[in-house]
Amino acid sequence: MDNTEAVTCLAALAHDQRLAIFRLLVRQGPSGLPAGEIAEAVDATPTGASFHLKELDRAGLIHATRVGRYIRYAVHFDKVRQMLTFLTEDCCQGNPELCGPTLKKARKLCKGETK
Amino acid sequence: MDNTEAVTCLAALAHDQRLAIFRLLVRQGPSGLPAGEIAEAVDATPTGASFHLKELDRAGLIHATRVGRYIRYAVHFDKVRQMLTFLTEDCCQGNPELCGPTLKKARKLCKGETK
DNA sequence: TAAACATTACAAGAATTCTTGAAATATACA
DNA sequence: TGTATATTTCAAGAATTCTTGTAATGTTTA
């Protein structure tokens, strides 16, 4: 992940309805939800929801799968981890205890390390 | 942290120079850096840097302290943790193993829990 | 107090993003 | 095949944010 890619992700999340959609899908897990249900849940028009879902998709934070006449959207969890990692990379010049004892561990776990 | 507050944080970070400034300050740790040094590091004009620092400050992600004729900026790490936590809250309906085994642990650590 | 330095405030044009509705596309079902 | 459902595409006006330069503020040092 580079700076530009991260800005794209953050901009995608920096919108009231899109953030609500993202968090809804995070809660939902890998199975995701169809567009219509998402639109209803965040009180968006079908057109508006489609626009916002496309933005999140374009950023790589979610992905779409057609299932019959529905299109289901689900979070791309790997991408989310990459983004969270990027934000706190190399914190405190390698002395993360300076900003609270837990951030480095959190960062490691976000990267997929298990200890 | 609520949706609106998180959107403000994310919008503050969703800009090339502001993200570069944020990551620079994350690396720097609690001591922070003066505005002039920040501007130089990210290749911004003094006016531009000031504008962007104000945005990050307004979002609560950094804070300013005057030291003599300099104004030092440093990351507000608690706020960062709150934001990261908010993004992944209640993932996978309480079964975070569904989105990779490490996300729940990372989230807990971001919240300040130690195990 | 005067001069120099660091930083911010203000203003206005440029660029981007958001919103909305109508029409188009794709699939399912009778 | 024809109709209903789910979702997207397109277009255009509205709103917001970005950028840049100039002037103003507060602080230090001589």
PDB file of C-alpha atoms (C1' of nucleotides) in Angstrom:
ATOM      1  CA  MET A   1       0.000   0.000   0.000  1.00  0.00           C
ATOM      2  CA  ASP A   2       1.327   3.440  -0.913  1.00  0.00           C
ATOM      3  CA  ASN A   3       0.204   6.928   0.067  1.00  0.00           C
ATOM      4  CA  THR A   4      -2.032   7.412  -2.967  1.00  0.00           C
ATOM      5  CA  GLU A   5      -3.781   4.084  -2.511  1.00  0.00           C
ATOM      6  CA  ALA A   6      -4.380   4.848   1.163  1.00  0.00           C
ATOM      7  CA  VAL A   7      -5.822   8.266   0.330  1.00  0.00           C
ATOM      8  CA  THR A   8      -8.260   6.569  -2.053  1.00  0.00           C
ATOM      9  CA  CYS A   9      -9.372   4.188   0.712  1.00  0.00           C
ATOM     10  CA  LEU A  10      -9.720   6.958   3.280  1.00  0.00           C
ATOM     11  CA  ALA A  11     -11.642   9.215   0.897  1.00  0.00           C
ATOM     12  CA  ALA A  12     -13.982   6.320   0.157  1.00  0.00           C
ATOM     13  CA  LEU A  13     -14.695   5.959   3.874  1.00  0.00           C
ATOM     14  CA  ALA A  14     -14.932   9.702   4.523  1.00  0.00           C
ATOM     15  CA  HIS A  15     -18.630  10.003   3.810  1.00  0.00           C
ATOM     16  CA  ASP A  16     -21.545   9.532   6.166  1.00  0.00           C
ATOM     17  CA  GLN A  17     -23.460   6.908   4.209  1.00  0.00           C
ATOM     18  CA  ARG A  18     -20.377   5.145   2.873  1.00  0.00           C
ATOM     19  CA  LEU A  19     -18.926   4.741   6.350  1.00  0.00           C
ATOM     20  CA  ALA A  20     -22.280   3.395   7.558  1.00  0.00           C
ATOM     21  CA  ILE A  21     -22.288   0.945   4.649  1.00  0.00           C
ATOM     22  CA  PHE A  22     -18.723  -0.132   5.372  1.00  0.00           C
ATOM     23  CA  ARG A  23     -19.408  -0.751   9.055  1.00  0.00           C
ATOM     24  CA  LEU A  24     -22.602  -2.622   8.210  1.00  0.00           C
ATOM     25  CA  LEU A  25     -20.603  -4.903   5.919  1.00  0.00           C
ATOM     26  CA  VAL A  26     -17.838  -5.320   8.502  1.00  0.00           C
ATOM     27  CA  ARG A  27     -20.496  -6.524  10.938  1.00  0.00           C
ATOM     28  CA  GLN A  28     -21.966  -8.776   8.279  1.00  0.00           C
ATOM     29  CA  GLY A  29     -18.711 -10.590   7.509  1.00  0.00           C
ATOM     30  CA  PRO A  30     -17.670 -12.447   4.345  1.00  0.00           C
ATOM     31  CA  SER A  31     -21.212 -13.344   3.267  1.00  0.00           C
ATOM     32  CA  GLY A  32     -22.055  -9.679   2.729  1.00  0.00           C
ATOM     33  CA  LEU A  33     -25.420  -8.234   1.767  1.00  0.00           C
ATOM     34  CA  PRO A  34     -27.292  -7.420  -1.455  1.00  0.00           C
ATOM     35  CA  ALA A  35     -27.324  -3.795  -2.630  1.00  0.00           C
ATOM     36  CA  GLY A  36     -31.013  -3.294  -1.930  1.00  0.00           C
ATOM     37  CA  GLU A  37     -30.732  -4.360   1.682  1.00  0.00           C
ATOM     38  CA  ILE A  38     -27.717  -2.110   2.121  1.00  0.00           C
ATOM     39  CA  ALA A  39     -29.569   0.856   0.652  1.00  0.00           C
ATOM     40  CA  GLU A  40     -32.492   0.295   2.982  1.00  0.00           C
ATOM     41  CA  ALA A  41     -30.283  -0.148   6.042  1.00  0.00           C
ATOM     42  CA  VAL A  42     -28.506   3.177   5.576  1.00  0.00           C
ATOM     43  CA  ASP A  43     -31.569   4.978   4.240  1.00  0.00           C
ATOM     44  CA  ALA A  44     -30.148   5.685   0.797  1.00  0.00           C
ATOM     45  CA  THR A  45     -31.818   5.735  -2.617  1.00  0.00           C
ATOM     46  CA  PRO A  46     -30.922   2.821  -4.916  1.00  0.00           C
ATOM     47  CA  THR A  47     -29.014   5.252  -7.116  1.00  0.00           C
ATOM     48  CA  GLY A  48     -27.178   6.764  -4.172  1.00  0.00           C
ATOM     49  CA  ALA A  49     -26.293   3.379  -2.698  1.00  0.00           C
ATOM     50  CA  SER A  50     -25.018   2.202  -6.068  1.00  0.00           C
ATOM     51  CA  PHE A  51     -22.802   5.266  -6.377  1.00  0.00           C
ATOM     52  CA  HIS A  52     -21.366   4.804  -2.902  1.00  0.00           C
ATOM     53  CA  LEU A  53     -20.869   1.061  -3.295  1.00  0.00           C
ATOM     54  CA  LYS A  54     -18.975   1.741  -6.487  1.00  0.00           C
ATOM     55  CA  GLU A  55     -16.710   4.169  -4.647  1.00  0.00           C
ATOM     56  CA  LEU A  56     -15.936   1.602  -1.947  1.00  0.00           C
ATOM     57  CA  ASP A  57     -15.366  -1.028  -4.630  1.00  0.00           C
ATOM     58  CA  ARG A  58     -13.101   1.263  -6.635  1.00  0.00           C
ATOM     59  CA  ALA A  59     -10.992   1.767  -3.514  1.00  0.00           C
ATOM     60  CA  GLY A  60     -10.768  -2.019  -3.135  1.00  0.00           C
ATOM     61  CA  LEU A  61     -12.436  -2.048   0.279  1.00  0.00           C
ATOM     62  CA  ILE A  62     -15.377  -4.182  -0.843  1.00  0.00           C
ATOM     63  CA  HIS A  63     -16.196  -6.454  -3.766  1.00  0.00           C
ATOM     64  CA  ALA A  64     -19.346  -7.419  -5.614  1.00  0.00           C
ATOM     65  CA  THR A  65     -20.707 -10.845  -6.521  1.00  0.00           C
ATOM     66  CA  ARG A  66     -23.831 -11.438  -8.546  1.00  0.00           C
ATOM     67  CA  VAL A  67     -26.133 -14.045  -7.010  1.00  0.00           C
ATOM     68  CA  GLY A  68     -29.171 -14.541  -9.172  1.00  0.00           C
ATOM     69  CA  ARG A  69     -30.763 -11.166  -9.672  1.00  0.00           C
ATOM     70  CA  TYR A  70     -29.100  -9.726  -6.570  1.00  0.00           C
ATOM     71  CA  ILE A  71     -25.608  -8.314  -6.286  1.00  0.00           C
ATOM     72  CA  ARG A  72     -24.020  -8.991  -2.934  1.00  0.00           C
ATOM     73  CA  TYR A  73     -21.296  -6.785  -1.505  1.00  0.00           C
ATOM     74  CA  ALA A  74     -18.778  -7.872   1.115  1.00  0.00           C
ATOM     75  CA  VAL A  75     -15.753  -6.314   2.772  1.00  0.00           C
ATOM     76  CA  HIS A  76     -12.313  -7.084   1.382  1.00  0.00           C
ATOM     77  CA  PHE A  77     -10.743  -7.704   4.786  1.00  0.00           C
ATOM     78  CA  ASP A  78      -7.173  -8.018   3.565  1.00  0.00           C
ATOM     79  CA  LYS A  79      -7.323  -4.556   2.101  1.00  0.00           C
ATOM     80  CA  VAL A  80      -8.708  -3.180   5.350  1.00  0.00           C
ATOM     81  CA  ARG A  81      -5.835  -4.701   7.284  1.00  0.00           C
ATOM     82  CA  GLN A  82      -3.330  -3.238   4.830  1.00  0.00           C
ATOM     83  CA  MET A  83      -4.832   0.204   5.271  1.00  0.00           C
ATOM     84  CA  LEU A  84      -4.907   0.066   9.073  1.00  0.00           C
ATOM     85  CA  THR A  85      -1.315  -1.113   9.074  1.00  0.00           C
ATOM     86  CA  PHE A  86      -0.239   1.683   6.775  1.00  0.00           C
ATOM     87  CA  LEU A  87      -1.690   4.333   9.084  1.00  0.00           C
ATOM     88  CA  THR A  88       0.408   3.375  12.098  1.00  0.00           C
ATOM     89  CA  GLU A  89       3.560   2.135  10.402  1.00  0.00           C
ATOM     90  CA  ASP A  90       6.851   2.745  12.200  1.00  0.00           C
ATOM     91  CA  CYS A  91       5.149   4.617  15.009  1.00  0.00           C
ATOM     92  CA  CYS A  92       7.282   6.462  17.533  1.00  0.00           C
ATOM     93  CA  GLN A  93      10.536   5.713  15.686  1.00  0.00           C
ATOM     94  CA  GLY A  94      10.393   2.086  16.741  1.00  0.00           C
ATOM     95  CA  ASN A  95       9.459   2.793  20.360  1.00  0.00           C
ATOM     96  CA  PRO A  96       5.703   2.269  20.294  1.00  0.00           C
ATOM     97  CA  GLU A  97       5.546   2.117  24.070  1.00  0.00           C
ATOM     98  CA  LEU A  98       5.734   5.916  23.845  1.00  0.00           C
ATOM     99  CA  CYS A  99       2.239   6.190  22.410  1.00  0.00           C
ATOM    100  CA  GLY A 100       0.569   3.608  24.600  1.00  0.00           C
ATOM    101  CA  PRO A 101       1.697   0.005  25.062  1.00  0.00           C
ATOM    102  CA  THR A 102      -0.793  -1.617  22.762  1.00  0.00           C
ATOM    103  CA  LEU A 103      -0.476   0.085  19.407  1.00  0.00           C
ATOM    104  CA  LYS A 104       2.521  -1.888  18.163  1.00  0.00           C
ATOM    105  CA  LYS A 105       0.912  -5.198  19.048  1.00  0.00           C
ATOM    106  CA  ALA A 106      -2.265  -4.102  17.331  1.00  0.00           C
ATOM    107  CA  ARG A 107      -0.274  -3.140  14.297  1.00  0.00           C
ATOM    108  CA  LYS A 108       1.511  -6.477  14.195  1.00  0.00           C
ATOM    109  CA  LEU A 109      -1.761  -8.322  14.420  1.00  0.00           C
ATOM    110  CA  CYS A 110      -3.216  -6.176  11.684  1.00  0.00           C
ATOM    111  CA  LYS A 111      -0.293  -7.322   9.567  1.00  0.00           C
ATOM    112  CA  GLY A 112      -1.161 -10.943  10.249  1.00  0.00           C
ATOM    113  CA  GLU A 113       1.647 -11.742  12.687  1.00  0.00           C
ATOM    114  CA  THR A 114       0.399 -13.839  15.571  1.00  0.00           C
ATOM    115  CA  LYS A 115       2.664 -12.798  18.414  1.00  0.00           C
TER     116      LYS A 115
ATOM    117  CA  MET B   1     -16.743   8.030  18.654  1.00  0.00           C
ATOM    118  CA  ASP B   2     -19.789   8.305  16.408  1.00  0.00           C
ATOM    119  CA  ASN B   3     -20.199   8.100  12.636  1.00  0.00           C
ATOM    120  CA  THR B   4     -19.928  11.852  12.088  1.00  0.00           C
ATOM    121  CA  GLU B   5     -16.785  12.176  14.167  1.00  0.00           C
ATOM    122  CA  ALA B   6     -15.189   9.264  12.317  1.00  0.00           C
ATOM    123  CA  VAL B   7     -16.049  10.812   8.952  1.00  0.00           C
ATOM    124  CA  THR B   8     -14.315  14.012  10.054  1.00  0.00           C
ATOM    125  CA  CYS B   9     -11.184  12.030  10.976  1.00  0.00           C
ATOM    126  CA  LEU B  10     -11.190  10.051   7.744  1.00  0.00           C
ATOM    127  CA  ALA B  11     -11.745  13.149   5.600  1.00  0.00           C
ATOM    128  CA  ALA B  12      -8.851  14.819   7.375  1.00  0.00           C
ATOM    129  CA  LEU B  13      -6.607  11.896   6.443  1.00  0.00           C
ATOM    130  CA  ALA B  14      -7.952  11.572   2.891  1.00  0.00           C
ATOM    131  CA  HIS B  15      -5.518  13.986   1.327  1.00  0.00           C
ATOM    132  CA  ASP B  16      -2.076  13.320  -0.049  1.00  0.00           C
ATOM    133  CA  GLN B  17      -0.137  15.866   1.980  1.00  0.00           C
ATOM    134  CA  ARG B  18      -2.229  15.492   5.116  1.00  0.00           C
ATOM    135  CA  LEU B  19      -1.738  11.731   5.160  1.00  0.00           C
ATOM    136  CA  ALA B  20       1.999  12.251   4.664  1.00  0.00           C
ATOM    137  CA  ILE B  21       1.991  14.727   7.569  1.00  0.00           C
ATOM    138  CA  PHE B  22       0.028  12.320   9.758  1.00  0.00           C
ATOM    139  CA  ARG B  23       2.376   9.415   9.063  1.00  0.00           C
ATOM    140  CA  LEU B  24       5.395  11.625   9.641  1.00  0.00           C
ATOM    141  CA  LEU B  25       4.002  12.592  13.045  1.00  0.00           C
ATOM    142  CA  VAL B  26       3.112   8.966  13.850  1.00  0.00           C
ATOM    143  CA  ARG B  27       6.745   8.078  13.197  1.00  0.00           C
ATOM    144  CA  GLN B  28       7.889  11.041  15.265  1.00  0.00           C
ATOM    145  CA  GLY B  29       5.911  10.064  18.375  1.00  0.00           C
ATOM    146  CA  PRO B  30       4.684  12.249  21.246  1.00  0.00           C
ATOM    147  CA  SER B  31       7.412  14.875  20.889  1.00  0.00           C
ATOM    148  CA  GLY B  32       6.099  15.905  17.480  1.00  0.00           C
ATOM    149  CA  LEU B  33       7.634  18.452  15.106  1.00  0.00           C
ATOM    150  CA  PRO B  34       7.340  22.206  14.471  1.00  0.00           C
ATOM    151  CA  ALA B  35       5.167  23.383  11.586  1.00  0.00           C
ATOM    152  CA  GLY B  36       8.088  24.594   9.487  1.00  0.00           C
ATOM    153  CA  GLU B  37       9.868  21.263   9.602  1.00  0.00           C
ATOM    154  CA  ILE B  38       6.640  19.474   8.713  1.00  0.00           C
ATOM    155  CA  ALA B  39       6.043  21.759   5.735  1.00  0.00           C
ATOM    156  CA  GLU B  40       9.551  21.112   4.466  1.00  0.00           C
ATOM    157  CA  ALA B  41       9.304  17.348   4.952  1.00  0.00           C
ATOM    158  CA  VAL B  42       6.141  16.997   2.885  1.00  0.00           C
ATOM    159  CA  ASP B  43       7.126  19.710   0.386  1.00  0.00           C
ATOM    160  CA  ALA B  44       4.252  22.068   1.213  1.00  0.00           C
ATOM    161  CA  THR B  45       4.136  25.864   1.358  1.00  0.00           C
ATOM    162  CA  PRO B  46       3.882  27.339   4.860  1.00  0.00           C
ATOM    163  CA  THR B  47       0.323  28.412   4.076  1.00  0.00           C
ATOM    164  CA  GLY B  48      -0.597  24.994   2.754  1.00  0.00           C
ATOM    165  CA  ALA B  49       0.937  23.167   5.690  1.00  0.00           C
ATOM    166  CA  SER B  50      -0.867  25.467   8.110  1.00  0.00           C
ATOM    167  CA  PHE B  51      -4.188  24.774   6.407  1.00  0.00           C
ATOM    168  CA  HIS B  52      -3.657  21.022   6.488  1.00  0.00           C
ATOM    169  CA  LEU B  53      -2.412  20.999  10.083  1.00  0.00           C
ATOM    170  CA  LYS B  54      -5.528  22.890  11.083  1.00  0.00           C
ATOM    171  CA  GLU B  55      -7.683  20.262   9.391  1.00  0.00           C
ATOM    172  CA  LEU B  56      -5.955  17.446  11.260  1.00  0.00           C
ATOM    173  CA  ASP B  57      -6.227  19.430  14.488  1.00  0.00           C
ATOM    174  CA  ARG B  58      -9.910  20.160  13.923  1.00  0.00           C
ATOM    175  CA  ALA B  59     -10.499  16.424  13.531  1.00  0.00           C
ATOM    176  CA  GLY B  60      -8.717  15.860  16.842  1.00  0.00           C
ATOM    177  CA  LEU B  61      -6.012  13.671  15.298  1.00  0.00           C
ATOM    178  CA  ILE B  62      -3.160  16.001  16.279  1.00  0.00           C
ATOM    179  CA  HIS B  63      -2.671  18.862  18.704  1.00  0.00           C
ATOM    180  CA  ALA B  64      -0.515  21.981  18.757  1.00  0.00           C
ATOM    181  CA  THR B  65       1.795  23.279  21.470  1.00  0.00           C
ATOM    182  CA  ARG B  66       3.672  26.541  21.278  1.00  0.00           C
ATOM    183  CA  VAL B  67       7.339  26.207  22.241  1.00  0.00           C
ATOM    184  CA  GLY B  68       9.046  29.571  22.037  1.00  0.00           C
ATOM    185  CA  ARG B  69       8.433  30.911  18.573  1.00  0.00           C
ATOM    186  CA  TYR B  70       7.746  27.462  17.169  1.00  0.00           C
ATOM    187  CA  ILE B  71       4.497  25.560  17.244  1.00  0.00           C
ATOM    188  CA  ARG B  72       4.976  21.831  17.580  1.00  0.00           C
ATOM    189  CA  TYR B  73       2.399  19.348  16.364  1.00  0.00           C
ATOM    190  CA  ALA B  74       2.040  15.789  17.642  1.00  0.00           C
ATOM    191  CA  VAL B  75      -0.380  12.917  17.063  1.00  0.00           C
ATOM    192  CA  HIS B  76      -3.243  12.447  19.479  1.00  0.00           C
ATOM    193  CA  PHE B  77      -2.763   8.694  19.783  1.00  0.00           C
ATOM    194  CA  ASP B  78      -5.894   8.024  21.827  1.00  0.00           C
ATOM    195  CA  LYS B  79      -8.032   9.513  19.118  1.00  0.00           C
ATOM    196  CA  VAL B  80      -6.299   7.389  16.491  1.00  0.00           C
ATOM    197  CA  ARG B  81      -7.003   4.254  18.491  1.00  0.00           C
ATOM    198  CA  GLN B  82     -10.641   5.251  18.863  1.00  0.00           C
ATOM    199  CA  MET B  83     -10.953   5.711  15.136  1.00  0.00           C
ATOM    200  CA  LEU B  84      -9.280   2.417  14.226  1.00  0.00           C
ATOM    201  CA  THR B  85     -11.496   0.637  16.723  1.00  0.00           C
ATOM    202  CA  PHE B  86     -14.612   2.234  15.315  1.00  0.00           C
ATOM    203  CA  LEU B  87     -13.826   1.004  11.807  1.00  0.00           C
ATOM    204  CA  THR B  88     -13.768  -2.675  12.712  1.00  0.00           C
ATOM    205  CA  GLU B  89     -16.305  -2.741  15.538  1.00  0.00           C
ATOM    206  CA  ASP B  90     -18.419  -5.894  15.891  1.00  0.00           C
ATOM    207  CA  CYS B  91     -16.860  -7.455  12.826  1.00  0.00           C
ATOM    208  CA  CYS B  92     -18.382 -10.647  11.410  1.00  0.00           C
ATOM    209  CA  GLN B  93     -21.269 -10.627  13.896  1.00  0.00           C
ATOM    210  CA  GLY B  94     -18.984 -11.611  16.729  1.00  0.00           C
ATOM    211  CA  ASN B  95     -17.169 -14.322  14.785  1.00  0.00           C
ATOM    212  CA  PRO B  96     -14.023 -12.480  13.715  1.00  0.00           C
ATOM    213  CA  GLU B  97     -12.306 -15.724  12.796  1.00  0.00           C
ATOM    214  CA  LEU B  98     -14.365 -15.467   9.609  1.00  0.00           C
ATOM    215  CA  CYS B  99     -12.385 -12.508   8.326  1.00  0.00           C
ATOM    216  CA  GLY B 100      -8.934 -13.735   9.298  1.00  0.00           C
ATOM    217  CA  PRO B 101      -7.877 -14.811  12.766  1.00  0.00           C
ATOM    218  CA  THR B 102      -6.082 -11.655  13.778  1.00  0.00           C
ATOM    219  CA  LEU B 103      -8.524  -8.823  13.309  1.00  0.00           C
ATOM    220  CA  LYS B 104     -10.396  -9.249  16.582  1.00  0.00           C
ATOM    221  CA  LYS B 105      -7.180  -9.360  18.575  1.00  0.00           C
ATOM    222  CA  ALA B 106      -5.959  -6.277  16.769  1.00  0.00           C
ATOM    223  CA  ARG B 107      -9.198  -4.520  17.552  1.00  0.00           C
ATOM    224  CA  LYS B 108      -8.994  -5.423  21.234  1.00  0.00           C
ATOM    225  CA  LEU B 109      -5.475  -4.114  21.438  1.00  0.00           C
ATOM    226  CA  CYS B 110      -6.496  -0.928  19.678  1.00  0.00           C
ATOM    227  CA  LYS B 111      -9.067  -0.512  22.438  1.00  0.00           C
ATOM    228  CA  GLY B 112      -6.381  -0.818  25.086  1.00  0.00           C
ATOM    229  CA  GLU B 113      -7.181  -4.324  26.302  1.00  0.00           C
ATOM    230  CA  THR B 114      -4.035  -6.300  26.873  1.00  0.00           C
ATOM    231  CA  LYS B 115      -5.125  -9.854  26.178  1.00  0.00           C
TER     232      LYS B 115
ATOM    233  C1'  DT C   1      11.460  49.284  20.903  1.00  0.00           C
ATOM    234  C1'  DA C   2      12.748  47.656  16.349  1.00  0.00           C
ATOM    235  C1'  DA C   3      13.783  43.956  13.327  1.00  0.00           C
ATOM    236  C1'  DA C   4      13.527  39.173  12.072  1.00  0.00           C
ATOM    237  C1'  DC C   5      11.340  34.805  12.214  1.00  0.00           C
ATOM    238  C1'  DA C   6       7.471  31.281  12.522  1.00  0.00           C
ATOM    239  C1'  DT C   7       2.997  30.690  11.703  1.00  0.00           C
ATOM    240  C1'  DT C   8      -1.807  31.779  10.784  1.00  0.00           C
ATOM    241  C1'  DA C   9      -5.935  34.234   8.688  1.00  0.00           C
ATOM    242  C1'  DC C  10      -8.340  35.758   4.841  1.00  0.00           C
ATOM    243  C1'  DA C  11     -10.132  35.808   0.140  1.00  0.00           C
ATOM    244  C1'  DA C  12     -11.325  34.124  -4.384  1.00  0.00           C
ATOM    245  C1'  DG C  13     -10.925  31.211  -8.344  1.00  0.00           C
ATOM    246  C1'  DA C  14     -10.272  26.205  -9.657  1.00  0.00           C
ATOM    247  C1'  DA C  15     -11.261  21.542  -9.074  1.00  0.00           C
ATOM    248  C1'  DT C  16     -13.669  17.807  -7.217  1.00  0.00           C
ATOM    249  C1'  DT C  17     -17.421  15.401  -5.204  1.00  0.00           C
ATOM    250  C1'  DC C  18     -22.367  14.895  -4.023  1.00  0.00           C
ATOM    251  C1'  DT C  19     -27.131  14.477  -5.208  1.00  0.00           C
ATOM    252  C1'  DT C  20     -31.150  13.531  -7.905  1.00  0.00           C
ATOM    253  C1'  DG C  21     -34.122  11.664 -11.351  1.00  0.00           C
ATOM    254  C1'  DA C  22     -34.902   9.332 -15.586  1.00  0.00           C
ATOM    255  C1'  DA C  23     -33.503   5.790 -18.557  1.00  0.00           C
ATOM    256  C1'  DA C  24     -30.871   1.474 -19.415  1.00  0.00           C
ATOM    257  C1'  DT C  25     -29.309  -3.315 -18.331  1.00  0.00           C
ATOM    258  C1'  DA C  26     -29.588  -7.889 -16.480  1.00  0.00           C
ATOM    259  C1'  DT C  27     -32.010 -11.581 -14.345  1.00  0.00           C
ATOM    260  C1'  DA C  28     -36.104 -14.252 -12.862  1.00  0.00           C
ATOM    261  C1'  DC C  29     -40.633 -15.902 -13.229  1.00  0.00           C
ATOM    262  C1'  DA C  30     -45.216 -16.773 -15.328  1.00  0.00           C
TER     263       DA C  30
ATOM    264  C1'  DT D   1     -42.030 -14.076 -24.763  1.00  0.00           C
ATOM    265  C1'  DG D   2     -43.593 -10.495 -21.676  1.00  0.00           C
ATOM    266  C1'  DT D   3     -43.505  -8.501 -17.155  1.00  0.00           C
ATOM    267  C1'  DA D   4     -41.580  -7.571 -12.694  1.00  0.00           C
ATOM    268  C1'  DT D   5     -37.506  -6.967  -9.824  1.00  0.00           C
ATOM    269  C1'  DA D   6     -32.661  -5.487  -8.772  1.00  0.00           C
ATOM    270  C1'  DT D   7     -29.191  -2.580  -9.871  1.00  0.00           C
ATOM    271  C1'  DT D   8     -26.478   0.572 -12.651  1.00  0.00           C
ATOM    272  C1'  DT D   9     -25.521   4.396 -15.893  1.00  0.00           C
ATOM    273  C1'  DC D  10     -25.802   9.028 -17.299  1.00  0.00           C
ATOM    274  C1'  DA D  11     -26.235  13.969 -16.925  1.00  0.00           C
ATOM    275  C1'  DA D  12     -26.355  18.396 -14.729  1.00  0.00           C
ATOM    276  C1'  DG D  13     -26.824  21.515 -10.958  1.00  0.00           C
ATOM    277  C1'  DA D  14     -25.397  22.196  -5.968  1.00  0.00           C
ATOM    278  C1'  DA D  15     -22.109  21.981  -2.493  1.00  0.00           C
ATOM    279  C1'  DT D  16     -17.644  21.389  -0.715  1.00  0.00           C
ATOM    280  C1'  DT D  17     -12.762  21.390  -0.657  1.00  0.00           C
ATOM    281  C1'  DC D  18      -8.197  22.781  -2.545  1.00  0.00           C
ATOM    282  C1'  DT D  19      -4.849  26.140  -3.809  1.00  0.00           C
ATOM    283  C1'  DT D  20      -2.365  30.404  -3.870  1.00  0.00           C
ATOM    284  C1'  DG D  21      -0.897  34.849  -2.588  1.00  0.00           C
ATOM    285  C1'  DT D  22      -0.972  38.627   0.557  1.00  0.00           C
ATOM    286  C1'  DA D  23      -1.591  40.553   4.945  1.00  0.00           C
ATOM    287  C1'  DA D  24      -1.759  39.960   9.898  1.00  0.00           C
ATOM    288  C1'  DT D  25      -0.361  37.942  14.524  1.00  0.00           C
ATOM    289  C1'  DG D  26       2.638  36.546  18.098  1.00  0.00           C
ATOM    290  C1'  DT D  27       7.486  35.598  19.695  1.00  0.00           C
ATOM    291  C1'  DT D  28      12.366  36.188  20.120  1.00  0.00           C
ATOM    292  C1'  DT D  29      16.649  38.665  19.954  1.00  0.00           C
ATOM    293  C1'  DA D  30      19.469  42.835  19.516  1.00  0.00           C
TER     294       DA D  30
END
